Short mmCIF file of C-alpha atoms and ligand atoms in Angstrom, two decimals:
data_model
loop_
_atom_site.label_atom_id
_atom_site.label_comp_id
_atom_site.label_asym_id
_atom_site.label_seq_id
_atom_site.Cartn_x
_atom_site.Cartn_y
_atom_site.Cartn_z
CA MET O 240 -21.75 -6.81 8.04
CA GLN O 241 -21.65 -6.03 11.72
CA ASP O 242 -18.88 -6.40 14.27
CA PHE O 243 -16.00 -6.51 11.81
CA LEU O 244 -13.53 -5.54 14.53
CA ALA O 245 -14.97 -7.86 17.20
CA LEU O 246 -14.91 -10.83 14.81
CA THR O 247 -11.38 -10.02 13.72
CA LEU O 248 -10.13 -9.64 17.28
CA ALA O 249 -11.81 -12.92 18.25
CA GLY O 250 -10.14 -14.67 15.31
CA ASP O 251 -13.59 -15.72 14.09
CA THR O 252 -14.98 -15.77 10.58
CA PRO O 253 -18.54 -14.56 10.00
CA ALA O 254 -21.27 -17.20 9.62
CA ALA O 255 -21.78 -15.96 6.06
CA ARG O 256 -18.90 -14.75 3.90
CA CYS O 257 -21.03 -12.23 2.05
CA GLY O 258 -24.36 -10.47 2.33
CA GLU O 259 -26.35 -7.39 1.47
CA THR O 260 -27.83 -4.40 3.19
CA ALA O 261 -30.35 -2.00 1.64
CA HIS O 262 -27.47 0.03 0.23
CA CYS O 263 -24.49 -2.24 -0.35
CA ARG O 264 -23.15 -5.73 -0.82
CA TRP O 265 -20.33 -6.84 1.43
CA MET O 266 -17.82 -9.66 1.18
CA TRP O 267 -15.40 -10.94 3.83
CA TRP O 268 -12.22 -11.59 1.83
CA ASP O 269 -9.94 -12.67 4.62
CA GLU O 270 -9.35 -12.09 8.31
CA GLY O 271 -9.67 -8.33 8.75
CA VAL O 272 -10.36 -7.65 5.06
CA LEU O 273 -13.85 -6.56 4.07
CA GLN O 274 -15.06 -5.33 0.69
CA LEU O 275 -18.18 -3.18 0.41
CA ILE O 276 -19.76 -2.38 -2.95
CA PRO O 277 -22.67 0.06 -2.99
CA HIS O 278 -25.63 -0.90 -5.17
CA ARG O 279 -25.11 2.43 -6.91
CA ALA O 280 -21.45 3.47 -6.92
CA SER O 281 -20.79 6.93 -8.32
CA ASP O 282 -17.33 7.67 -6.95
CA ARG O 283 -13.89 6.16 -7.26
CA PRO O 284 -12.82 3.28 -5.01
CA LEU O 285 -11.25 3.83 -1.62
CA VAL O 286 -9.01 1.62 0.51
CA LEU O 287 -9.29 2.43 4.20
CA SER O 288 -6.77 0.61 6.35
CA ALA O 289 -5.86 0.77 10.04
CA GLY O 290 -4.02 -1.42 12.53
CA ILE O 291 -0.98 -2.12 10.36
CA HIS O 292 0.64 -1.48 13.75
CA GLY O 293 -1.30 -3.43 16.38
CA ASN O 294 -0.99 -0.90 19.20
CA GLU O 295 -2.43 2.01 17.18
CA THR O 296 -6.03 1.50 18.14
CA ALA O 297 -7.81 4.86 17.72
CA PRO O 298 -8.12 4.66 13.92
CA VAL O 299 -9.15 1.00 14.21
CA GLU O 300 -12.05 2.01 16.46
CA MET O 301 -12.92 4.87 14.11
CA LEU O 302 -12.94 2.60 11.04
CA ASP O 303 -15.13 0.09 12.86
CA GLU O 304 -17.62 2.81 13.84
CA LEU O 305 -17.85 4.02 10.24
CA LEU O 306 -18.44 0.48 8.98
CA ASN O 307 -21.16 -0.06 11.58
CA GLU O 308 -22.81 3.21 10.49
CA ALA O 309 -22.73 1.96 6.90
CA HIS O 310 -24.20 -1.37 7.98
CA ARG O 311 -27.08 0.36 9.81
CA GLY O 312 -27.73 2.57 6.78
CA GLU O 313 -26.85 5.77 8.67
CA LEU O 314 -24.07 6.30 6.17
CA VAL O 315 -24.81 5.49 2.53
CA LEU O 316 -21.67 4.53 0.62
CA THR O 317 -21.19 6.01 -2.83
CA ARG O 318 -17.91 4.30 -3.61
CA PRO O 319 -16.48 0.76 -3.46
CA VAL O 320 -14.51 0.38 -0.23
CA LEU O 321 -11.89 -2.10 0.86
CA ALA O 322 -11.63 -1.95 4.66
CA ILE O 323 -8.50 -3.51 6.13
CA LEU O 324 -7.46 -4.24 9.71
CA GLY O 325 -3.79 -4.65 8.93
CA ASN O 326 -2.26 -6.86 11.58
CA PRO O 327 -4.95 -8.79 13.54
CA ALA O 328 -2.43 -10.88 15.52
CA ALA O 329 -0.65 -7.73 16.73
CA LEU O 330 -4.00 -6.02 17.44
CA ARG O 331 -4.95 -8.95 19.68
CA ALA O 332 -1.61 -8.69 21.48
CA GLY O 333 -1.78 -4.87 21.72
CA LYS O 334 1.69 -4.68 20.19
CA ARG O 335 3.12 -2.69 17.30
CA TYR O 336 4.20 -6.00 15.73
CA LEU O 337 5.03 -9.53 16.86
CA SER O 338 8.15 -10.34 14.79
CA ASP O 339 8.95 -7.42 12.47
CA ASP O 340 7.45 -4.07 11.50
CA MET O 341 4.98 -4.82 8.70
CA ASN O 342 5.04 -1.25 7.41
CA ARG O 343 8.59 -1.81 6.13
CA MET O 344 7.66 -4.97 4.19
CA PHE O 345 5.42 -3.91 1.32
CA GLY O 346 6.39 -3.99 -2.34
CA GLY O 347 7.75 -7.51 -1.93
CA ARG O 348 10.24 -6.46 0.76
CA TRP O 349 8.64 -9.07 3.07
CA GLN O 350 10.75 -11.63 1.19
CA ARG O 351 13.88 -10.11 2.76
CA PHE O 352 12.63 -10.67 6.33
CA PRO O 353 12.66 -13.99 8.23
CA GLU O 354 9.30 -15.68 7.61
CA SER O 355 6.70 -14.72 10.23
CA GLY O 356 3.04 -13.90 10.67
CA GLU O 357 3.87 -10.41 9.45
CA THR O 358 5.64 -11.47 6.25
CA ARG O 359 2.69 -13.76 5.42
CA ARG O 360 0.18 -11.03 6.20
CA ALA O 361 2.01 -8.43 4.08
CA CYS O 362 1.86 -10.89 1.17
CA VAL O 363 -1.89 -11.48 1.73
CA LEU O 364 -2.57 -7.74 1.86
CA GLU O 365 -0.61 -7.15 -1.35
CA HIS O 366 -2.82 -9.73 -3.09
CA CYS O 367 -5.98 -8.11 -1.69
CA MET O 368 -4.84 -4.72 -2.99
CA GLU O 369 -4.11 -6.28 -6.38
CA ARG O 370 -7.59 -7.79 -6.50
CA PHE O 371 -9.30 -4.54 -5.51
CA LEU O 372 -7.16 -1.99 -7.37
CA SER O 373 -6.08 -3.70 -10.60
CA GLY O 374 -7.41 -1.77 -13.55
CA VAL O 375 -8.87 0.91 -11.29
CA ASP O 376 -8.00 4.48 -12.18
CA ALA O 377 -6.80 6.79 -9.39
CA ALA O 378 -8.31 5.14 -6.35
CA TRP O 379 -7.59 6.65 -2.95
CA HIS O 380 -5.83 4.82 -0.14
CA LEU O 381 -5.82 6.18 3.39
CA ASP O 382 -3.72 4.16 5.84
CA MET O 383 -4.48 5.32 9.37
CA HIS O 384 -1.96 5.23 12.19
CA THR O 385 -1.13 6.93 15.46
CA ALA O 386 2.40 8.04 16.29
CA ILE O 387 4.52 6.46 19.03
CA ARG O 388 5.54 9.89 20.31
CA GLY O 389 3.70 13.08 20.98
CA SER O 390 3.78 15.60 18.13
CA TYR O 391 3.76 19.37 17.84
CA TYR O 392 1.20 18.68 15.11
CA PRO O 393 -0.83 15.73 16.44
CA ARG O 394 -2.60 15.12 13.12
CA PHE O 395 -0.45 14.87 10.04
CA GLY O 396 -0.15 13.02 6.74
CA VAL O 397 2.89 11.30 5.24
CA PHE O 398 2.86 10.99 1.45
CA PRO O 399 4.87 8.41 -0.50
CA ALA O 400 7.25 9.61 -3.21
CA ARG O 401 5.57 9.55 -6.61
CA ALA O 402 6.48 10.69 -10.11
CA THR O 403 3.38 12.84 -10.68
CA PRO O 404 1.92 15.54 -8.40
CA TYR O 405 -0.84 14.72 -5.93
CA GLU O 406 -4.34 15.69 -6.99
CA ALA O 407 -5.53 18.98 -5.54
CA SER O 408 -8.74 17.34 -4.31
CA PHE O 409 -6.70 14.79 -2.36
CA LEU O 410 -4.62 17.47 -0.65
CA ASP O 411 -7.71 19.61 -0.02
CA TRP O 412 -9.33 16.66 1.70
CA MET O 413 -6.33 16.45 4.05
CA ARG O 414 -6.87 20.08 5.06
CA ASP O 415 -10.58 19.49 5.66
CA ALA O 416 -9.77 16.32 7.66
CA GLY O 417 -7.98 18.53 10.18
CA LEU O 418 -4.43 17.57 9.28
CA GLN O 419 -1.97 20.17 10.52
CA ALA O 420 1.10 19.09 8.57
CA LEU O 421 1.78 17.25 5.30
CA VAL O 422 5.09 15.42 4.89
CA PHE O 423 6.31 14.38 1.44
CA HIS O 424 8.75 11.51 0.98
CA ARG O 425 11.40 11.85 -1.70
CA ALA O 426 12.47 8.18 -1.85
CA PRO O 427 10.67 4.83 -2.10
CA GLY O 428 9.92 2.82 1.04
CA GLY O 429 8.30 -0.37 2.26
CA THR O 430 5.12 1.28 3.55
CA PHE O 431 1.62 0.17 2.63
CA THR O 432 0.92 3.56 1.03
CA HIS O 433 4.09 3.50 -1.06
CA PHE O 434 2.96 0.11 -2.35
CA SER O 435 -0.53 1.27 -3.38
CA SER O 436 0.83 4.46 -4.93
CA ASP O 437 3.68 2.77 -6.77
CA HIS O 438 1.84 -0.35 -8.01
CA PHE O 439 -1.66 0.98 -8.65
CA ASP O 440 -1.09 4.73 -9.01
CA ALA O 441 -3.42 5.33 -6.07
CA GLN O 442 -3.56 8.68 -4.32
CA SER O 443 -2.15 7.39 -1.05
CA CYS O 444 -1.43 8.87 2.34
CA THR O 445 -0.40 7.56 5.74
CA LEU O 446 -2.50 9.47 8.27
CA GLU O 447 -1.00 9.91 11.73
CA LEU O 448 -3.78 10.68 14.17
CA GLY O 449 -2.51 11.46 17.66
CA LYS O 450 -0.58 9.17 19.98
CA ALA O 451 -0.88 5.39 20.41
CA GLN O 452 -3.12 4.32 23.32
CA PRO O 453 -4.71 0.94 24.21
CA PHE O 454 -8.27 0.05 23.12
CA GLY O 455 -10.88 1.93 25.14
CA GLN O 456 -8.44 4.66 26.22
CA ASN O 457 -8.65 6.76 23.08
CA ASP O 458 -10.21 10.18 23.12
CA LEU O 459 -12.00 9.91 19.81
CA THR O 460 -13.25 13.51 20.05
CA GLN O 461 -9.66 14.44 19.14
CA PHE O 462 -10.33 12.83 15.76
CA ALA O 463 -13.79 14.30 15.20
CA LEU O 464 -12.70 16.41 12.22
CA THR O 465 -10.99 13.48 10.54
CA LYS O 466 -13.94 11.19 11.16
CA ALA O 467 -16.38 13.77 9.78
CA ALA O 468 -14.21 14.14 6.67
CA LEU O 469 -14.08 10.35 6.26
CA ARG O 470 -17.85 10.14 6.59
CA ALA O 471 -18.21 12.82 3.90
CA LEU O 472 -15.75 10.97 1.65
CA LEU O 473 -17.61 7.68 2.06
CA SER O 474 -20.99 9.32 1.38
CA GLY O 475 -19.76 11.25 -1.67
CA VAL O 476 -20.30 14.75 -0.30
CA PRO O 477 -17.70 17.49 0.16
CA ALA O 478 -16.21 17.73 3.64
CA ALA O 479 -16.81 20.95 5.56
CA ARG O 480 -14.14 23.33 4.28
CA ARG O 481 -11.51 24.45 6.76
CA ASP O 482 -9.41 27.58 6.39
CA GLU O 483 -6.26 26.45 8.22
CA THR O 484 -3.70 25.42 5.61
CA PRO O 485 -1.49 22.52 6.75
CA LEU O 486 2.26 23.18 6.88
CA ARG O 487 4.24 21.33 4.22
CA PHE O 488 7.49 19.47 4.79
CA GLU O 489 9.69 17.23 2.71
CA VAL O 490 12.15 14.62 3.87
CA ALA O 491 15.66 16.07 3.88
CA SER O 492 17.43 12.93 5.10
CA GLN O 493 16.94 9.63 6.86
CA ILE O 494 18.78 8.47 9.96
CA THR O 495 19.38 4.73 9.64
CA ARG O 496 20.51 2.48 12.44
CA GLN O 497 23.35 0.42 10.95
CA SER O 498 24.89 -1.24 13.99
CA GLU O 499 24.62 -1.97 17.71
CA ALA O 500 26.82 1.11 18.28
CA PHE O 501 24.03 3.40 17.08
CA LYS O 502 23.34 6.34 19.39
CA LEU O 503 20.51 8.82 18.86
CA HIS O 504 21.19 12.18 20.51
CA MET O 505 17.57 12.90 21.38
CA SER O 506 15.67 12.23 24.57
CA ALA O 507 12.84 9.74 24.84
CA GLN O 508 10.56 12.79 25.20
CA THR O 509 11.61 14.49 21.96
CA GLN O 510 8.38 15.15 20.10
CA ASN O 511 7.75 14.78 16.39
CA PHE O 512 8.48 18.04 14.51
CA THR O 513 10.98 19.25 17.14
CA ALA O 514 13.25 21.78 15.39
CA PHE O 515 17.05 21.50 15.31
CA THR O 516 19.44 24.16 13.99
CA CYS O 517 22.18 23.72 11.41
CA GLY O 518 25.15 21.70 12.64
CA THR O 519 23.38 19.98 15.56
CA LEU O 520 24.67 16.45 16.19
CA LEU O 521 21.68 14.12 15.74
CA ALA O 522 23.09 10.62 15.87
CA GLU O 523 26.27 8.60 15.68
CA ASP O 524 26.82 5.09 14.39
CA GLY O 525 30.47 4.07 14.56
CA ASP O 526 32.20 6.37 12.07
CA THR O 527 28.95 7.70 10.64
CA VAL O 528 27.81 11.04 12.08
CA TYR O 529 24.42 12.62 11.42
CA ARG O 530 24.17 16.41 11.65
CA VAL O 531 21.58 18.99 10.64
CA GLU O 532 22.55 20.28 7.19
CA ASN O 533 19.83 22.84 6.46
CA ASP O 534 19.17 26.02 8.47
CA THR O 535 16.44 24.26 10.41
CA GLU O 536 15.35 20.63 10.29
CA TYR O 537 12.50 18.91 12.10
CA VAL O 538 12.64 15.35 13.37
CA LEU O 539 9.93 12.80 12.59
CA PHE O 540 9.53 9.30 14.07
CA PRO O 541 12.74 9.22 16.14
CA ASN O 542 13.14 5.62 17.29
CA PRO O 543 16.60 4.39 18.38
CA THR O 544 15.43 0.83 19.07
CA VAL O 545 14.65 -0.27 15.50
CA ALA O 546 16.39 -3.33 14.06
CA PRO O 547 19.75 -2.63 12.35
CA GLY O 548 19.29 -1.52 8.75
CA LEU O 549 16.00 0.22 9.47
CA ARG O 550 14.97 3.85 9.82
CA ALA O 551 15.67 5.43 13.20
CA GLY O 552 14.23 8.80 12.23
CA LEU O 553 13.53 11.22 9.41
CA MET O 554 14.77 14.80 9.19
CA LEU O 555 12.42 17.22 7.46
CA LYS O 556 12.66 20.69 6.00
CA THR O 557 9.80 22.99 5.22
CA ILE O 558 8.63 23.47 1.64
CA ALA O 559 8.23 27.11 0.67
ZN1 ZN P 25 1.86 3.12 12.75
#
């Protein structure tokens, strides 16, 4: 179908809920949720999501362009795809979220938040994932975001904690998609990718692609490598191999805002992956003091304004 993004942003439903092109059959499952099944699928299913945060528009535009290419037959899908625009209400408002951050709510955590558009949407998306991924072996899920802050490595992937190692082909794809850093969680979380990994054993990654900008102001050439790798993935061909190996990090600790007294000792300009040396005071929260414990740690997603109880930053260390 055409104009998936435009219809979603307008709050419209398509005249027909399903249809066919020469190469695939599509079905509109819900606002911002579109399933595409190629007439001849030869590869494993893929969930491609964007706009879980409504102000992160570049990957939303990229996803829409890829779907339009598939609709016009310029890109021939070889795998079932579930395309998701995560938070349509926040996309319309140009805001990260309207009530609460949806990417903390998955895995049923939405039940712990006051009921809102976001808690209802997280529940709907969990059901859509269940419908698409139940009984499917080792699907891939790429959840595309842009960071709030600038980053020393503008393109990076964040991987949910999982019991078994990631497939080599999944990590190789990240390299070929132009990612400069790979960050591995060591604890569960309420992210969309943790949910798909934990519940359906998907190979899942949160892709962070540059810095958040409004619709129309994104320099999509910055994402050309990632888009080319996505196009290759959708068409069942290997992505052009790149030689640069992404740096690898794991989460050493999380800084959590517990109270109104929370103070983050970083400037509003501190970029993702800024290095801090052992002993540096990072944050204070009443009697709780956060300091760097390893020789060098790197900050990711510093955000002092989160709601109490939520993550105000991650500290990373490199993996040898
Ligand atoms: Zn995001």
